Coordinates of N, CA, C and O in Angstrom, one line a residue:
M202 N -32.1 -25.3 -2.8 CA -31.8 -24.1 -1.8 C -32.1 -24.7 -0.1 O -33.5 -25.1 -0.4
A203 N -31.4 -24.5 0.5 CA -31.9 -24.9 1.9 C -32.2 -23.6 2.8 O -32.1 -22.4 2.7
T204 N -33.2 -23.8 3.6 CA -34.0 -22.7 4.2 C -32.9 -22.6 5.8 O -32.9 -23.5 6.3
G205 N -32.8 -21.5 6.1 CA -32.0 -21.4 7.4 C -30.6 -21.3 7.2 O -29.9 -21.0 8.1
T206 N -30.1 -21.5 5.9 CA -28.8 -21.4 6.0 C -28.2 -20.7 4.6 O -29.3 -20.4 3.6
Y207 N -27.4 -19.9 4.7 CA -26.6 -19.2 3.6 C -26.2 -20.0 2.6 O -25.5 -20.9 2.6
D208 N -26.6 -19.7 1.2 CA -26.1 -20.6 0.3 C -25.4 -19.6 -0.8 O -25.6 -18.7 -0.8
L209 N -24.0 -20.2 -1.1 CA -23.0 -19.1 -1.9 C -23.9 -19.3 -3.3 O -24.2 -20.0 -3.9
I210 N -23.9 -17.8 -3.9 CA -24.7 -17.7 -5.1 C -23.3 -17.3 -6.3 O -23.8 -18.0 -7.2
S211 N -22.5 -16.4 -5.5 CA -21.5 -16.1 -6.5 C -20.1 -15.7 -5.7 O -20.4 -15.0 -4.7
S212 N -19.2 -15.8 -6.5 CA -17.9 -15.5 -5.8 C -17.2 -14.7 -7.0 O -16.9 -15.1 -8.0
Y213 N -16.5 -13.5 -6.7 CA -15.7 -12.8 -7.3 C -14.6 -12.0 -7.0 O -14.4 -11.7 -5.9
T214 N -13.4 -12.2 -7.6 CA -11.9 -11.9 -7.2 C -11.4 -11.1 -8.6 O -11.5 -11.3 -9.6
I215 N -11.0 -10.0 -7.8 CA -10.4 -9.1 -8.8 C -9.0 -9.7 -9.2 O -8.2 -9.8 -8.6
R216 N -8.7 -10.1 -10.6 CA -7.5 -10.3 -11.0 C -6.7 -9.5 -11.7 O -5.5 -9.6 -11.7
D217 N -7.2 -8.3 -12.4 CA -6.3 -7.4 -13.0 C -5.2 -6.9 -11.9 O -5.7 -6.2 -10.7
N218 N -4.0 -6.5 -12.4 CA -3.1 -6.1 -11.3 C -3.3 -4.5 -11.0 O -2.8 -4.4 -10.1
S219 N -4.1 -3.8 -11.9 CA -4.4 -2.5 -11.5 C -5.6 -2.4 -10.5 O -5.7 -1.4 -10.4
G220 N -6.3 -3.6 -10.5 CA -7.6 -3.4 -9.6 C -8.7 -3.4 -10.6 O -8.6 -3.5 -11.7
A221 N -9.9 -2.8 -9.9 CA -11.0 -2.4 -10.9 C -11.9 -1.4 -10.0 O -11.5 -0.9 -8.9
S222 N -12.2 -0.4 -11.1 CA -12.8 1.0 -10.2 C -14.0 0.7 -9.5 O -14.7 1.2 -8.7
Q223 N -14.9 -0.5 -10.1 CA -16.0 -0.7 -9.5 C -16.1 -2.3 -9.8 O -15.8 -3.1 -10.8
V224 N -17.1 -2.8 -9.1 CA -17.6 -4.5 -9.0 C -19.0 -4.3 -9.1 O -19.6 -3.8 -8.3
D225 N -19.5 -5.1 -10.5 CA -20.8 -5.2 -10.3 C -21.1 -6.7 -10.2 O -20.8 -7.6 -11.2
I226 N -22.1 -6.9 -9.2 CA -22.7 -8.1 -9.1 C -24.0 -8.2 -9.8 O -24.9 -7.7 -9.1
T227 N -24.4 -9.3 -10.6 CA -25.7 -9.3 -11.4 C -26.0 -10.5 -11.3 O -25.1 -11.6 -11.2
G228 N -27.2 -11.1 -11.9 CA -27.6 -12.2 -12.4 C -27.8 -13.0 -10.9 O -27.9 -14.4 -11.3
F229 N -28.3 -12.5 -9.9 CA -28.6 -13.4 -8.8 C -30.2 -13.7 -8.7 O -30.7 -12.7 -9.1
P230 N -30.5 -14.8 -8.2 CA -31.9 -15.1 -8.5 C -32.5 -14.5 -7.1 O -32.2 -13.8 -6.4
S231 N -34.0 -14.3 -7.7 CA -34.8 -13.8 -6.8 C -35.5 -14.4 -5.8 O -36.5 -13.9 -5.0
T232 N -35.3 -15.6 -5.5 CA -36.2 -16.9 -4.6 C -35.4 -16.7 -3.5 O -36.2 -17.2 -2.4
Y233 N -34.5 -15.8 -2.9 CA -34.0 -15.8 -1.4 C -34.8 -14.4 -0.8 O -35.5 -13.4 -1.4
R234 N -34.8 -14.4 0.4 CA -35.3 -13.6 1.1 C -34.4 -12.3 1.6 O -34.4 -11.2 1.6
T235 N -33.1 -12.9 1.7 CA -32.1 -12.0 2.1 C -31.1 -12.3 1.6 O -30.3 -13.6 1.0
L236 N -30.1 -11.3 0.9 CA -28.6 -11.4 0.2 C -27.5 -10.9 1.5 O -28.1 -10.1 2.3
M237 N -26.4 -11.9 1.6 CA -25.4 -11.4 2.2 C -24.3 -11.3 1.4 O -23.8 -12.2 0.9
L238 N -23.4 -10.1 1.4 CA -22.3 -9.8 0.7 C -21.2 -9.8 1.5 O -21.1 -8.7 2.6
V239 N -20.2 -10.8 1.4 CA -18.9 -10.4 2.4 C -17.7 -10.1 1.6 O -17.4 -10.6 0.3
M240 N -17.1 -9.1 1.9 CA -16.3 -8.3 1.1 C -14.9 -7.9 1.8 O -15.0 -7.7 2.9
R241 N -13.9 -8.6 1.3 CA -12.5 -8.5 1.9 C -11.7 -7.9 0.8 O -11.5 -8.2 -0.2
Y242 N -11.4 -6.3 0.9 CA -10.9 -5.6 0.0 C -9.5 -4.8 0.2 O -9.6 -4.5 1.8
G243 N -9.2 -4.1 -0.5 CA -8.0 -3.1 -0.3 C -8.2 -2.2 -1.4 O -8.9 -2.2 -2.3
G244 N -7.8 -0.9 -0.8 CA -7.8 0.0 -1.8 C -6.5 0.7 -2.3 O -5.4 0.4 -2.0
T245 N -6.3 1.3 -3.6 CA -5.3 1.7 -4.4 C -4.7 3.1 -3.9 O -3.6 3.3 -4.0
I246 N -5.5 3.7 -3.3 CA -5.3 5.0 -2.7 C -5.6 4.8 -1.2 O -6.8 4.5 -0.8
A247 N -5.1 5.8 -0.2 CA -5.5 5.8 1.1 C -6.5 6.5 1.4 O -6.9 7.7 0.7
N248 N -6.7 6.3 2.6 CA -8.2 7.4 3.2 C -9.2 7.4 2.0 O -9.7 8.5 1.7
N249 N -10.0 6.2 2.0 CA -11.1 6.2 0.8 C -12.1 5.9 1.8 O -12.2 4.8 2.9
D250 N -13.2 6.1 1.2 CA -14.6 5.4 1.7 C -15.2 4.3 0.4 O -15.1 4.4 -0.5
L251 N -15.9 3.3 1.1 CA -16.3 2.1 0.5 C -17.8 2.6 0.1 O -18.6 2.8 1.1
F252 N -18.2 2.8 -1.2 CA -19.7 2.9 -1.6 C -20.4 1.9 -2.3 O -19.8 1.2 -3.0
V253 N -21.8 1.8 -2.2 CA -22.5 1.0 -2.8 C -23.7 1.6 -3.7 O -24.3 2.3 -2.6
R254 N -24.2 0.8 -4.7 CA -25.3 1.5 -5.4 C -26.2 0.2 -5.5 O -25.5 -0.9 -5.9
F255 N -27.3 0.5 -5.8 CA -28.1 -0.6 -6.3 C -28.6 -0.7 -7.7 O -29.3 0.6 -7.9
N256 N -28.7 -1.5 -8.6 CA -29.4 -1.5 -9.8 C -29.0 -0.4 -10.7 O -29.2 0.5 -11.2
N257 N -27.4 0.0 -10.4 CA -26.8 1.3 -11.0 C -27.4 2.5 -10.8 O -27.5 3.5 -11.6
N258 N -28.1 2.6 -9.7 CA -29.0 3.8 -9.8 C -28.3 5.0 -8.8 O -27.9 4.9 -7.8
A259 N -28.0 6.3 -9.5 CA -27.1 7.2 -8.9 C -28.2 8.4 -8.3 O -27.5 9.5 -8.4
T260 N -29.3 8.3 -8.2 CA -30.3 9.2 -8.1 C -30.4 9.4 -6.4 O -30.1 8.2 -5.5
N261 N -31.2 10.5 -5.9 CA -31.0 10.5 -4.5 C -32.2 9.4 -3.9 O -33.1 9.9 -3.4
V262 N -31.9 8.2 -3.6 CA -32.9 7.2 -3.3 C -32.2 6.5 -2.2 O -33.0 5.5 -1.6
Y263 N -31.1 6.7 -1.6 CA -30.3 5.9 -0.4 C -30.8 6.8 0.8 O -30.3 8.0 0.7
G264 N -30.7 6.3 2.1 CA -30.6 7.0 3.1 C -29.8 5.8 4.1 O -30.1 4.6 4.3
W265 N -29.3 6.5 5.0 CA -28.4 5.5 5.9 C -28.2 6.4 6.9 O -27.9 7.3 7.1
A266 N -27.9 5.7 8.4 CA -27.2 6.1 9.5 C -26.1 5.3 9.8 O -26.3 4.0 10.0
S267 N -25.2 5.7 10.2 CA -24.0 5.0 10.5 C -23.2 5.2 11.8 O -23.2 6.6 12.3
Q268 N -22.5 4.2 12.4 CA -22.0 4.4 13.7 C -20.5 3.9 13.6 O -20.7 2.8 13.0
S269 N -19.4 4.5 13.6 CA -18.0 4.0 13.7 C -17.6 3.9 15.3 O -18.1 4.2 16.2
A270 N -16.4 3.2 15.4 CA -15.9 3.2 16.5 C -15.7 4.4 17.4 O -15.4 4.6 18.5
A271 N -15.2 5.6 16.6 CA -15.1 6.9 17.1 C -16.6 7.4 17.3 O -17.5 7.1 16.7
P272 N -16.6 8.3 18.6 CA -18.0 8.7 18.7 C -18.4 9.7 17.6 O -17.7 10.2 16.8
G273 N -19.8 9.8 17.5 CA -20.7 10.3 16.6 C -21.3 9.5 15.4 O -21.3 8.3 15.5
V274 N -22.5 9.9 15.0 CA -23.4 9.2 14.0 C -23.7 10.0 13.1 O -23.9 11.3 13.1
N275 N -23.2 9.7 11.9 CA -23.7 10.2 10.5 C -25.0 9.7 10.0 O -25.3 8.6 9.8
T276 N -25.7 10.7 9.7 CA -27.2 10.5 9.3 C -27.3 11.0 7.7 O -27.1 12.3 7.8
T277 N -27.5 10.4 6.9 CA -27.2 11.0 5.6 C -28.5 10.6 4.3 O -28.7 9.3 4.5
R278 N -29.0 11.4 3.5 CA -29.4 10.7 2.4 C -29.0 11.2 1.3 O -28.3 12.4 1.2
G279 N -28.8 10.1 0.3 CA -27.7 10.7 -1.1 C -28.1 9.7 -2.2 O -29.0 9.2 -2.4
S280 N -27.1 9.9 -3.0 CA -27.0 8.9 -4.3 C -26.6 7.6 -4.3 O -25.8 6.8 -5.2
F281 N -26.0 7.3 -3.0 CA -25.3 5.9 -2.7 C -25.3 5.6 -1.3 O -25.6 6.6 -0.5
L282 N -24.9 4.3 -0.9 CA -24.6 4.3 0.4 C -23.0 4.2 1.1 O -22.5 3.8 0.1
N283 N -22.9 4.7 2.0 CA -21.7 4.9 2.5 C -21.2 4.0 3.4 O -22.1 4.2 4.6
L284 N -20.6 2.9 3.1 CA -20.4 1.7 4.1 C -19.5 2.1 5.6 O -19.7 1.4 6.1
T285 N -18.8 3.0 5.2 CA -17.7 3.3 6.0 C -18.0 4.9 6.9 O -17.0 5.3 7.4
G286 N -19.2 4.9 6.9 CA -19.6 6.1 7.5 C -18.9 7.4 7.5 O -18.6 8.1 8.4
N287 N -18.6 7.8 6.2 CA -17.8 9.2 6.0 C -16.5 9.4 6.7 O -16.2 10.3 7.3
A288 N -15.9 8.2 7.2 CA -14.8 8.5 8.0 C -13.4 8.1 7.3 O -12.4 8.5 7.8
S289 N -13.4 8.0 5.9 CA -12.3 8.0 5.1 C -11.1 7.2 5.6 O -10.0 7.6 5.8
S290 N -11.2 6.1 6.0 CA -10.5 5.1 6.7 C -10.4 3.9 6.3 O -9.6 3.0 6.8
V291 N -10.4 3.8 4.9 CA -10.2 2.5 4.2 C -8.7 2.8 3.8 O -8.2 3.2 2.7
S292 N -7.7 2.6 4.7 CA -6.3 3.2 4.6 C -5.2 2.4 4.0 O -4.3 2.7 3.8
N293 N -5.3 0.9 4.2 CA -4.4 0.5 4.2 C -4.0 -0.2 2.7 O -5.0 -0.8 2.3
V294 N -3.2 0.4 2.0 CA -3.4 0.2 0.5 C -2.3 -0.8 -0.1 O -2.3 -1.1 -1.1
T295 N -1.7 -1.4 0.9 CA -0.7 -2.5 0.7 C -1.1 -3.9 0.9 O -0.7 -5.1 0.4
N296 N -2.1 -4.0 1.6 CA -2.7 -5.6 2.0 C -4.3 -5.3 1.9 O -5.0 -4.2 1.7
L297 N -5.1 -6.1 1.7 CA -6.4 -6.6 1.9 C -6.8 -6.6 3.4 O -7.1 -7.9 3.7
T298 N -6.7 -5.7 3.8 CA -7.2 -5.9 5.4 C -8.5 -5.2 5.6 O -9.0 -5.0 6.9
N299 N -9.4 -4.9 4.8 CA -10.6 -4.4 5.1 C -11.7 -5.6 4.8 O -11.7 -6.2 4.0
T300 N -12.5 -5.8 5.6 CA -13.5 -6.8 5.6 C -15.1 -6.0 5.9 O -15.2 -5.0 6.9
M301 N -16.0 -6.3 5.2 CA -17.3 -5.6 5.3 C -18.5 -6.6 4.9 O -17.9 -7.3 4.1
M302 N -19.3 -6.6 5.8 CA -20.5 -7.6 5.7 C -21.8 -6.9 5.4 O -22.2 -5.9 6.2
L303 N -22.3 -7.1 4.2 CA -23.9 -6.2 3.7 C -24.8 -7.3 3.7 O -24.7 -8.1 3.1
K304 N -25.8 -7.1 4.5 CA -27.1 -7.7 4.5 C -28.3 -6.8 3.9 O -28.4 -5.6 4.0
I305 N -28.6 -7.5 2.8 CA -29.9 -6.7 2.1 C -31.2 -7.8 2.4 O -31.4 -8.9 2.0
I306 N -32.2 -7.2 2.9 CA -33.2 -7.9 3.5 C -34.4 -7.4 2.6 O -34.6 -6.3 2.4
S307 N -35.1 -8.3 2.2 CA -36.4 -8.2 1.2 C -36.0 -7.4 -0.2 O -36.8 -6.7 -0.8
Y308 N -34.8 -7.8 -0.6 CA -34.3 -7.3 -2.0 C -35.2 -7.5 -3.1 O -35.3 -6.8 -4.2
A309 N -35.9 -8.7 -3.3 CA -37.0 -8.9 -4.2 C -38.2 -8.8 -3.9 O -38.8 -9.1 -4.9
D310 N -38.6 -8.4 -2.7 CA -40.1 -8.0 -2.4 C -40.6 -6.5 -3.3 O -39.7 -5.8 -2.5
T311 N -41.4 -6.7 -3.9 CA -42.0 -5.4 -4.6 C -42.8 -4.8 -3.7 O -43.4 -3.8 -4.1
N312 N -43.2 -5.4 -2.5 CA -44.2 -4.6 -1.6 C -43.6 -3.9 -0.8 O -44.4 -3.4 0.1
E313 N -42.3 -3.9 -0.4 CA -41.7 -3.1 0.6 C -40.3 -2.9 0.3 O -39.8 -3.3 -0.7
Y314 N -39.8 -1.6 1.0 CA -38.3 -1.3 0.7 C -37.2 -2.0 1.4 O -37.6 -2.6 2.5
P315 N -36.2 -2.3 0.6 CA -35.2 -3.3 1.0 C -34.6 -2.5 2.5 O -34.2 -1.5 2.3
L316 N -34.3 -3.2 3.3 CA -33.5 -2.7 4.6 C -32.2 -3.1 4.3 O -31.9 -4.4 3.9
I317 N -31.2 -2.4 4.4 CA -29.7 -2.5 4.4 C -29.0 -2.6 5.8 O -29.3 -1.4 6.6
L318 N -28.3 -3.4 6.2 CA -27.4 -3.7 7.2 C -26.0 -3.8 7.0 O -25.6 -4.9 5.8
S319 N -25.0 -3.1 7.7 CA -23.6 -3.8 7.3 C -22.9 -3.3 8.2 O -23.3 -2.6 9.4
Q320 N -21.7 -4.2 8.4 CA -20.9 -3.9 9.4 C -19.6 -4.2 9.0 O -19.4 -5.2 8.1
G321 N -18.7 -3.9 9.6 CA -17.1 -4.0 8.9 C -16.1 -3.4 9.7 O -16.1 -2.7 10.5
Q322 N -14.8 -3.7 9.3 CA -13.4 -3.1 9.9 C -12.6 -2.9 8.8 O -12.2 -3.6 7.8
T323 N -11.9 -1.8 9.3 CA -10.9 -1.2 8.4 C -9.4 -1.6 8.9 O -9.3 -1.3 9.9
S324 N -8.7 -1.8 7.9 CA -6.9 -1.7 8.5 C -6.8 -2.5 9.7 O -7.8 -3.6 9.8
Y325 N -5.7 -2.5 10.0 CA -5.4 -3.2 11.2 C -6.0 -2.3 12.5 O -5.3 -2.7 13.7
T326 N -6.7 -1.6 12.4 CA -7.3 -0.6 13.5 C -8.3 -0.9 14.3 O -9.0 -2.2 13.7
T327 N -8.6 -0.2 15.0 CA -10.1 -0.8 15.6 C -11.2 0.3 15.0 O -12.0 0.5 15.5
N328 N -10.9 0.6 13.9 CA -12.2 1.2 13.1 C -13.3 0.1 12.9 O -13.2 -0.7 11.6
F329 N -14.3 0.1 13.7 CA -15.5 -0.6 13.3 C -16.8 -0.1 12.7 O -16.8 1.2 13.2
F330 N -17.4 -0.3 11.7 CA -18.4 0.5 11.2 C -19.7 -0.3 11.3 O -19.7 -1.7 10.9
F331 N -20.8 0.2 11.5 CA -22.4 -0.3 11.6 C -22.8 0.8 10.6 O -23.2 1.7 11.2
T332 N -23.8 0.3 9.8 CA -24.6 1.1 8.8 C -25.9 0.4 8.6 O -25.9 -0.5 8.5
Q333 N -27.2 1.2 8.8 CA -28.2 0.8 8.4 C -29.0 1.7 7.6 O -28.5 2.9 7.5
G334 N -29.5 1.3 6.6 CA -30.0 2.3 5.4 C -31.1 1.5 4.7 O -31.8 0.5 5.0
Y335 N -31.5 2.2 3.7 CA -32.7 1.6 3.0 C -32.5 2.2 1.4 O -31.8 3.2 1.1
F336 N -32.9 1.7 0.6 CA -33.0 1.7 -0.8 C -34.5 2.3 -1.5 O -35.4 1.3 -1.4
N337 N -34.7 3.3 -1.5 CA -36.1 4.1 -1.7 C -36.4 4.2 -3.2 O -36.6 5.5 -3.3
N338 N -36.1 3.4 -3.9 CA -35.9 3.4 -5.3 C -37.7 3.7 -5.7 O -38.0 4.5 -6.2
S339 N -38.5 2.5 -5.7 CA -39.7 2.8 -5.9 C -40.3 1.4 -5.4 O -39.8 0.3 -5.5
L340 N -41.7 1.1 -5.1 CA -41.9 -0.2 -5.0 C -42.3 -0.6 -6.1 O -42.3 -0.1 -7.3
N341 N -42.3 -2.0 -6.4 CA -42.5 -3.0 -7.5 C -41.1 -2.6 -8.2 O -41.3 -3.0 -9.6
T342 N -40.2 -2.4 -7.5 CA -38.6 -2.7 -8.2 C -37.8 -3.7 -7.3 O -37.7 -3.1 -6.3
Q343 N -37.5 -4.7 -7.6 CA -36.5 -5.3 -6.8 C -34.9 -5.1 -7.4 O -34.7 -4.4 -8.3
I344 N -34.1 -5.4 -6.2 CA -32.6 -4.9 -6.5 C -32.3 -6.4 -7.4 O -32.3 -7.5 -7.2
T345 N -31.7 -6.1 -8.6 CA -30.9 -6.9 -9.4 C -29.5 -6.9 -9.7 O -29.0 -7.8 -10.2
S346 N -28.9 -5.9 -9.3 CA -27.5 -5.8 -9.3 C -26.9 -4.9 -8.4 O -27.6 -4.0 -7.3
I347 N -25.7 -5.2 -7.7 CA -25.2 -4.6 -6.5 C -23.8 -3.8 -7.0 O -23.1 -4.7 -7.6
N348 N -23.6 -2.7 -6.9 CA -22.4 -2.0 -7.7 C -21.4 -1.3 -6.4 O -22.1 -0.6 -5.7
I349 N -20.1 -1.9 -6.5 CA -19.4 -1.4 -5.1 C -18.2 -0.6 -5.9 O -17.5 -1.2 -6.7
Y350 N -18.0 0.5 -5.2 CA -16.7 1.1 -5.4 C -16.2 2.2 -4.3 O -17.0 2.5 -3.6
L351 N -14.9 2.6 -4.6 CA -14.4 3.5 -3.8 C -14.5 4.8 -4.1 O -14.9 5.2 -5.3
Y352 N -14.6 5.7 -3.2 CA -14.6 7.3 -3.5 C -13.4 7.6 -4.4 O -13.9 8.2 -5.4
S353 N -12.4 7.2 -4.4 CA -11.3 7.4 -5.5 C -10.4 6.2 -5.6 O -10.5 5.3 -4.6
G354 N -9.5 6.1 -6.4 CA -8.7 4.7 -6.9 C -9.7 3.6 -7.1 O -10.8 3.7 -7.4
N355 N -8.7 2.4 -7.1 CA -9.5 1.3 -7.5 C -9.5 0.6 -6.4 O -8.7 0.6 -5.5
L356 N -10.4 -0.7 -6.4 CA -10.3 -1.9 -5.3 C -9.1 -2.8 -5.9 O -8.8 -3.0 -6.9
R357 N -8.3 -2.9 -4.8 CA -7.3 -3.8 -5.3 C -7.3 -5.2 -5.9 O -8.3 -5.7 -5.7
Q358 N -6.2 -5.6 -6.6 CA -6.2 -6.8 -7.0 C -6.2 -7.7 -5.9 O -6.0 -7.6 -4.5
N359 N -6.9 -9.1 -6.0 CA -7.2 -10.2 -5.0 C -8.2 -9.7 -4.0 O -8.6 -10.4 -3.4
S360 N -8.9 -8.4 -4.5 CA -10.0 -8.1 -3.5 C -11.4 -9.4 -3.8 O -11.5 -9.5 -4.9
T361 N -12.0 -9.6 -2.8 CA -13.0 -10.8 -2.9 C -14.4 -10.4 -2.7 O -14.4 -9.6 -1.4
F362 N -15.5 -10.8 -3.3 CA -16.8 -10.5 -3.1 C -17.6 -11.6 -3.4 O -17.8 -12.2 -4.3
D363 N -18.2 -12.3 -2.0 CA -19.0 -13.6 -2.0 C -20.3 -12.9 -1.7 O -20.5 -12.5 -0.7
L364 N -21.3 -13.4 -2.5 CA -22.5 -13.2 -2.4 C -23.4 -14.5 -2.1 O -23.5 -15.4 -2.6
Y365 N -24.0 -14.4 -0.7 CA -24.8 -15.4 -0.2 C -26.2 -15.1 -0.4 O -27.0 -14.1 0.0
G366 N -27.2 -16.3 -0.2 CA -28.7 -16.1 -0.3 C -29.5 -17.0 0.9 O -28.5 -17.8 1.2
L367 N -30.2 -16.1 1.5 CA -31.1 -17.0 2.7 C -32.4 -16.9 2.4 O -33.0 -15.9 2.2
A368 N -33.0 -18.0 2.4 CA -34.4 -18.1 1.9 C -35.3 -17.7 3.2 O -36.4 -17.1 3.0
G369 N -35.0 -18.2 4.4 CA -35.7 -17.6 5.5 C -36.0 -16.3 5.6 O -36.9 -15.5 5.1
I370 N -35.5 -15.9 6.8 CA -35.6 -14.2 7.2 C -34.7 -13.3 6.3 O -34.0 -13.5 5.5

């Protein structure tokens, strides 16, 4: 493990022709300080939002504020993190034109709550999203799985999810 560089931990590609309703990334080591998940994806249904949960926890332990290219800030607390800011804009269902980068800082530290940062672009448009949030599950609990899904429909075939670890910051 190199310090100050991102190491590829795992890479997952949806192979099924009908896509997948959810992608679960598990089994990553707790030796890094920060995780970065790079997602290139499409949906089988237009006008969809991308959601993330940690440890498959669906209780009201997430909080986030998001800003899109369109004016306005959405601040919410709920049972998931909405990475596309309630904008319903994962819209290109024929191509894999959506890209999202999710950073999870202090995911394995049981003495502080993980900080979540994401940024991405959907479709061929100028819809850019920036989200910051937290996972307020409880102290003494590290993130051991990342669960990714769309509001409705499936993630498309050939969507990719690459997880990297950073030892430094």
